[in-house]
Every structure is written in C-alpha cells, then in structure tokens.
Coordinates of C-alpha atoms in Angstrom, one line a residue:
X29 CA -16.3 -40.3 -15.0
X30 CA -13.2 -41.0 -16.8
X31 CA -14.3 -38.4 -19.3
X32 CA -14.6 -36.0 -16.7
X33 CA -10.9 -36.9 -15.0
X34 CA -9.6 -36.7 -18.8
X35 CA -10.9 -33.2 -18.9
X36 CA -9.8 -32.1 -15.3
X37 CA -6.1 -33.0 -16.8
X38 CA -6.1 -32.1 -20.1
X39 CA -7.3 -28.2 -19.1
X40 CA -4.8 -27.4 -17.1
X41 CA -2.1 -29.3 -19.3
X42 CA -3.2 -26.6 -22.4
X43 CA -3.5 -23.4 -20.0
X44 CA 0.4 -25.0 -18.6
X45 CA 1.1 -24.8 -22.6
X46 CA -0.7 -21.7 -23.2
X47 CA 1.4 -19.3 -20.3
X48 CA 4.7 -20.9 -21.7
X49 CA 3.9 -20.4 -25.3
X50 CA 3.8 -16.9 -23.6
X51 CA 6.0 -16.4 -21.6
X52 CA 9.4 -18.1 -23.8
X53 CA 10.1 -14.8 -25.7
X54 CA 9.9 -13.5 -22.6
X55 CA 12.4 -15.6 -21.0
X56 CA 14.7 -15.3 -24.2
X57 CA 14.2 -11.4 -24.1
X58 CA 15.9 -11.0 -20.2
X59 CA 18.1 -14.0 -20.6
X60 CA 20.0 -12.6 -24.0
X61 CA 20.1 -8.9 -22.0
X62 CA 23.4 -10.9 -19.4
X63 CA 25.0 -12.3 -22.9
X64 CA 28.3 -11.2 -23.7
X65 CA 27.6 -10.5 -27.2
X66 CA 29.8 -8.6 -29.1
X67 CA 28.8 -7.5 -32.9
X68 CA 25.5 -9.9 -33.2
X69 CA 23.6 -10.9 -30.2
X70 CA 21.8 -14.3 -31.7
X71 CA 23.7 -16.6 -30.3
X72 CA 24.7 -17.3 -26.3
X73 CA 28.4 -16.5 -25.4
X74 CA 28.7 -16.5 -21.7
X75 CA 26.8 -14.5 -19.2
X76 CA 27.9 -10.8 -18.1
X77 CA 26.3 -7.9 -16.0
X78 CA 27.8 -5.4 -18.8
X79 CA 24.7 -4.4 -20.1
X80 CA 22.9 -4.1 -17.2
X81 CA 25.9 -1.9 -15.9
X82 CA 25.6 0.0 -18.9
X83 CA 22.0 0.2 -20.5
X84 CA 22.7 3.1 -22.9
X85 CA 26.4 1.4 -23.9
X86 CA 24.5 0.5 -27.9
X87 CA 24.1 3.7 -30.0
X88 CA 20.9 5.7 -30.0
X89 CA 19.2 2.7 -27.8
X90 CA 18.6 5.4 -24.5
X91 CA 17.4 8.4 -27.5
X92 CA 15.0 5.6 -28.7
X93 CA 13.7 4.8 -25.2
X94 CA 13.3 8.6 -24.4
X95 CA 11.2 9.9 -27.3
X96 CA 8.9 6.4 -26.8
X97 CA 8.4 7.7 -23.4
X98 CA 8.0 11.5 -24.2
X99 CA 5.2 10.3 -26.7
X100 CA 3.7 7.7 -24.3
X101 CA 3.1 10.3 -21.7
X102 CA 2.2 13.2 -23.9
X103 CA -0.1 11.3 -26.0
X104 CA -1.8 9.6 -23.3
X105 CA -2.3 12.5 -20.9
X106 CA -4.0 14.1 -24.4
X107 CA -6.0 11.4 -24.8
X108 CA -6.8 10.1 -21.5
X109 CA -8.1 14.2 -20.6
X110 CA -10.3 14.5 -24.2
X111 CA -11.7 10.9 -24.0
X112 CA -12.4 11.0 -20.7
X113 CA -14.4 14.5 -21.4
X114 CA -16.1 12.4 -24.1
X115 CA -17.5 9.3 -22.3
X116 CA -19.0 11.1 -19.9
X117 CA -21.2 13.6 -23.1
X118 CA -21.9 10.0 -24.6
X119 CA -23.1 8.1 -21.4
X120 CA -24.9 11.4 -19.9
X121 CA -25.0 13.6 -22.4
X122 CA -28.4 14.0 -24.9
X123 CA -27.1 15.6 -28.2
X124 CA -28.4 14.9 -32.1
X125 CA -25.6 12.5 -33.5
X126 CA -24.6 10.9 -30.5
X127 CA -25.0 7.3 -31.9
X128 CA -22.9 8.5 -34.6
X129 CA -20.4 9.6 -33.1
X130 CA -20.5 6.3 -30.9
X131 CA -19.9 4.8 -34.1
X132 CA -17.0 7.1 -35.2
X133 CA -15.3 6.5 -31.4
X134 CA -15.2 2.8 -32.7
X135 CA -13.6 3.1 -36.0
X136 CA -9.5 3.8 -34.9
X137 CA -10.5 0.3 -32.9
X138 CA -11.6 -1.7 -36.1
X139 CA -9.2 0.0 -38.8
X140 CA -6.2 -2.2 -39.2
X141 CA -3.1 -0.2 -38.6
X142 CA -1.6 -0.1 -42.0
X143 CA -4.7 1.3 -43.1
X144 CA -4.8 4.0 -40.3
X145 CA -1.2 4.8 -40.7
X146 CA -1.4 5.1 -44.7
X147 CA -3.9 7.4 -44.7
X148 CA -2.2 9.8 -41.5
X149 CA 0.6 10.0 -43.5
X150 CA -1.2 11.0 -46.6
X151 CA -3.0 13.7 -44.6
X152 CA 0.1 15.0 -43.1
X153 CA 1.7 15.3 -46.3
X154 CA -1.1 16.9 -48.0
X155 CA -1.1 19.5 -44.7
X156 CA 2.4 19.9 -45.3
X157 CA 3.4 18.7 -41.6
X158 CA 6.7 18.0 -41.2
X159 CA 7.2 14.4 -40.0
X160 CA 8.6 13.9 -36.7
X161 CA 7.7 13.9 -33.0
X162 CA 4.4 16.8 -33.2
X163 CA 2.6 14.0 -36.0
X164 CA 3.4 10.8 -33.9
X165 CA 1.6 12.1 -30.7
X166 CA -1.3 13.4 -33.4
X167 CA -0.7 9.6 -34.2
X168 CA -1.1 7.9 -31.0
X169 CA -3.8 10.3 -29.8
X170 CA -6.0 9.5 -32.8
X171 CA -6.3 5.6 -31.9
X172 CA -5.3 5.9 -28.3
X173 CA -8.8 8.1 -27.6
X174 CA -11.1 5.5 -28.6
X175 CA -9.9 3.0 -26.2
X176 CA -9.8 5.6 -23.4
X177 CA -13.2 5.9 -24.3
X178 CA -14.6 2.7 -24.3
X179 CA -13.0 2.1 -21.0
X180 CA -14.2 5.1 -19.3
X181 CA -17.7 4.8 -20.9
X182 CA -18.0 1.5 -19.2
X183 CA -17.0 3.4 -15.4
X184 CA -19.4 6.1 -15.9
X185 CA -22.2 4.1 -17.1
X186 CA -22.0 2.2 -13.6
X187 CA -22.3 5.0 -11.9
X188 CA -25.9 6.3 -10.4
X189 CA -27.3 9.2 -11.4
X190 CA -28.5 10.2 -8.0
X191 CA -25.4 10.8 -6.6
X192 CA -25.2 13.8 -9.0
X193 CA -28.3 14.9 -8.1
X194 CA -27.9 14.8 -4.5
X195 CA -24.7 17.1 -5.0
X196 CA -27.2 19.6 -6.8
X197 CA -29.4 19.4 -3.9
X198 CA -27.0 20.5 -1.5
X199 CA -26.5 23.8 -3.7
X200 CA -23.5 22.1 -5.7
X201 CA -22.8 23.4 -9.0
X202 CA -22.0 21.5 -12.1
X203 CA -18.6 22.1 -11.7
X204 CA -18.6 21.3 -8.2
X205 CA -20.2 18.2 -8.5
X206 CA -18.3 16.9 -11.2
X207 CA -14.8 17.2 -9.2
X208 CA -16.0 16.3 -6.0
X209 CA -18.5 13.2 -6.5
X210 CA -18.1 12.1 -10.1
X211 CA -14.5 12.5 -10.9
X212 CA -13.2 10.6 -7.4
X213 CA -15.8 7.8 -8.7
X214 CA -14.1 8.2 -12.3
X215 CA -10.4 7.7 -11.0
X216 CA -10.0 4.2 -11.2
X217 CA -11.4 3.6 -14.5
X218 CA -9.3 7.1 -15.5
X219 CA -6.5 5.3 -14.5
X220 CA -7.1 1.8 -16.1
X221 CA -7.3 3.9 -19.3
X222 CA -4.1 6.2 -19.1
X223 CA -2.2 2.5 -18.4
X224 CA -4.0 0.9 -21.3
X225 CA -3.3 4.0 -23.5
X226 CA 0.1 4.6 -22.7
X227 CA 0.8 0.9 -23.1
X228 CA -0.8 1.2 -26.4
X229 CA 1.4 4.2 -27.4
X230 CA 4.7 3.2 -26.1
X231 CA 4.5 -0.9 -27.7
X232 CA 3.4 0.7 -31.3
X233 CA 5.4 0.4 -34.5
X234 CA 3.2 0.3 -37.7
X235 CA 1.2 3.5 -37.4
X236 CA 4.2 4.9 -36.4
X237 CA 6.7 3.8 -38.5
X238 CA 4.4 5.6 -41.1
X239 CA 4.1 9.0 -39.1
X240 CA 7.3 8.9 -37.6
X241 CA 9.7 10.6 -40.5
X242 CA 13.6 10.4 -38.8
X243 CA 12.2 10.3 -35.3
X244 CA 12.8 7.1 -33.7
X245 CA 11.0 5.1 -31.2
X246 CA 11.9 2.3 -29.0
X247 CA 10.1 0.0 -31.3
X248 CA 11.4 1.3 -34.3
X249 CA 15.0 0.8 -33.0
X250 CA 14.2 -3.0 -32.4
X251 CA 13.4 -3.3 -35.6
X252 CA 15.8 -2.2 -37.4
X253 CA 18.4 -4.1 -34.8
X254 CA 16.5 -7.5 -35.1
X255 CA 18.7 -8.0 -38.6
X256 CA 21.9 -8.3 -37.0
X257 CA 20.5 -9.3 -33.3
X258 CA 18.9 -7.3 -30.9
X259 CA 21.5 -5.4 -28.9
X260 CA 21.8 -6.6 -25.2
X261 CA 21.4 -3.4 -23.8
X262 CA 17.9 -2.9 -25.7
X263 CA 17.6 -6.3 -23.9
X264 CA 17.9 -4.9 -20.5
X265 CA 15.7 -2.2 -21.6
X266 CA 12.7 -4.6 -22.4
X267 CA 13.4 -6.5 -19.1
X268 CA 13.1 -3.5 -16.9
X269 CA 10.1 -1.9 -18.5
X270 CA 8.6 -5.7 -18.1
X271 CA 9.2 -5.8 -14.8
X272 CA 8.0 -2.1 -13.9
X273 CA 4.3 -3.3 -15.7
X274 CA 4.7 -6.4 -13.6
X275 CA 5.0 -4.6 -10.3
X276 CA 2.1 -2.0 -11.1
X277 CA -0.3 -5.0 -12.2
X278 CA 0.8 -6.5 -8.2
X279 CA 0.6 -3.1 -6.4
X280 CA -2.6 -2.3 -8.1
X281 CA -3.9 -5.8 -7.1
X282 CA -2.7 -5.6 -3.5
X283 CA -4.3 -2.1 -2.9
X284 CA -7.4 -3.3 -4.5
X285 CA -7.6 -6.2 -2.2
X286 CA -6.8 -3.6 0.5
X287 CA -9.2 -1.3 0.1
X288 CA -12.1 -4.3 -0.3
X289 CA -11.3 -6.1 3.3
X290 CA -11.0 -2.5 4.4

C-alpha cells in the first residue's frame, strides 16, 4: 500500500515537473515581449505595451514573419494536395514498387536535417538554382510530404471499402465518388496534416538555413538576434502565433466534442 500511495504522488509530481520544464521558455518568451528593452533584450527593465503596440517597430522582423508564412502556406498546400494523392495510391492502390516506395515516403522522416539540407543544397547548386524563396518551398515540400503521408495513410486505411463501392453501384464514377464519399471522410485527417505540415514548415531553421541563400525566415531572424537578445517585438510575434495554435487546438477540440454528443 504505501508503495502504491508513493507512486500515486510521485506521478503526478514528474508530469507537474514535466509541463513546467515545458512551458518556462514559454513563459520567458511572452514575458520579455512587455520589456522595455532598448539595444539588448536579456535582461528585464520594466514592463511596457511598446512592442505590442508596435510589432514590426525591430528591422526586417515583419519581412521575416511574411516570407515564413508565404512558405508555410505554399509549401503545405503543395504537399498537403501531392501526399494526400499519394496515400490514398499506397493504401488502395496495387502497383509494382509500392513497398518501395513506402520505404522512400519514410526516408525525409529518418534523415537528420543537416544531412537533408547538405545534400538540397548541393543539388541546387549543381542545377544551377538560384537560392532564395522557389528552393526553400522545394525544401519544405520535400520533408513536409512524407509526414502528410503518413498521416493521411492512417485516415484512409480506416476507411471501408464498401462505401466506395456502394457509390459505384448507384452509377457513381470514380471521380464522383472520390469527392463525394471518400474526400468528406478524408477532411479531417486532410486537415490534421496541412496543420502538422505547415507547423513543420513555418518552425524550421536547419534545412533551411542551407536552402535559403539571402531569403530570410522567421527562424532565421531569431537566430541571428539571439546574440545580442532577441528583439521584443520578435517576442510579441512568438506570443501571438502561440496563442493562435492554442486557440485552434481548443476550437478543434470543442467542435469535435460537438459533433460527438451531436
């Protein structure tokens, strides 16, 4: 018994440990975006809306945050239309290679980044592609498809058959049947993997700090900040786009709970 009471309080004590341990750079990150900084924002000088008033008052911090965003959704509407088209061949299609190419889909997942971005690079040059916005979406695509894949595979392999086949009954076509039975039934795992890739695409910085040439990303311009501190208004940026993720995790989990006592 007094094992069992030990472990009833020391569980919750390490998850209590665990979501602080994650959640403290997030604390630090929309506490320092009210600091009055001035040159170097590492150390707390009083609180002040300025930044929030003013989110594109540091230079290049708004261009940063545009192209991250013009590659997030251009790379993950890309990827999110091709992999989608690809889990479904894999799951119901019956083609010679499929397991390798299974096998291929899986190889952007297990390559480590440097190794991915390295070798882009190297291909770009030896295309002769100018570095710059067109070979950062090629970029993000590349390793953003697999896991669009992966998640879709595992929506499409839940669904039955039958359904299909019952739309063909009733004189459906292919087409037909794809749009109106198993693309409606596809939508929320469609979904789950646009978020996950564009999530994906807009947080990167290794692969595309290889690919990127003298475009900038969001990422890229934290980086090079963090040597003199992290501007406030990059700060505020980070907050924002935390709490926009936040609230589409919570509306997605109240119209899920809707739709099931529905």
């Amino acid at each position: 018994m007094n094992g069992l009471r030990l472990g009833r309080a020391v569980v919750p004590t390490f998850a209590a440990l665990g979501f602080v341990f994650l959640l403290v750079p997030i604390a630090y990150t929309v506490l320092f975006s009210f600091n009055d900084a001035a040159k170097s924002n590492l150390a707390w000088r009083g609180f002040t809306l300025d930044a929030w008033r003013n989110p594109c008052g540091a230079p290049r911090v708004c261009s940063a945050l545009v192209g991250s965003l013009q590659v997030g959704l251009v790379s993950t509407l890309v990827a999110t239309v091709l992999g989608t088209l690809l889990a479904v061949a894999l799951v119901r299609g019956r083609f010679r290679g499929r397991g390798a190419v299974n096998l291929l889909v899986f190889l952007p997942m297990a390559t480590p980044e440097v190794v991915l971005g390295a070798a882009l690079v190297s291909q770009f040059l030896s295309l002769r592609l100018p570095l710059g916005f067109g070979t950062v979406v090629l970029a993000h695509v590349m390793f953003c498809l697999s896991f669009v894949v992966v998640a879709v595979k595992a929506r499409v392999a839940t669904l039955d058959p039958a359904l299909e086949h019952a739309a063909a009954d009733l004189y459906a076509s292919g087409w037909q049947a794809f749009w109106r039975v198993t693309f409606p039934l596809l939508l929320p795992g469609i979904g789950a993997a646009a978020l996950l890739a564009f999530s994906l695409s807009f947080d990167d910085f290794i692969v595309t700090s290889f690919t990127s040439g003298p475009f900038t990303t969001f990422p890229e311009f934290v980086y090079v900040s963090a040597t003199r501190g992290i501007p406030p208004q990059a700060n505020v940026i980070s907050s924002a786009m935390f709490a926009v993720a936040l609230l589409v995790v919570v509306v997605v989990q109240l119209v899920d709970r809707a739709r099931r006592r529905g």
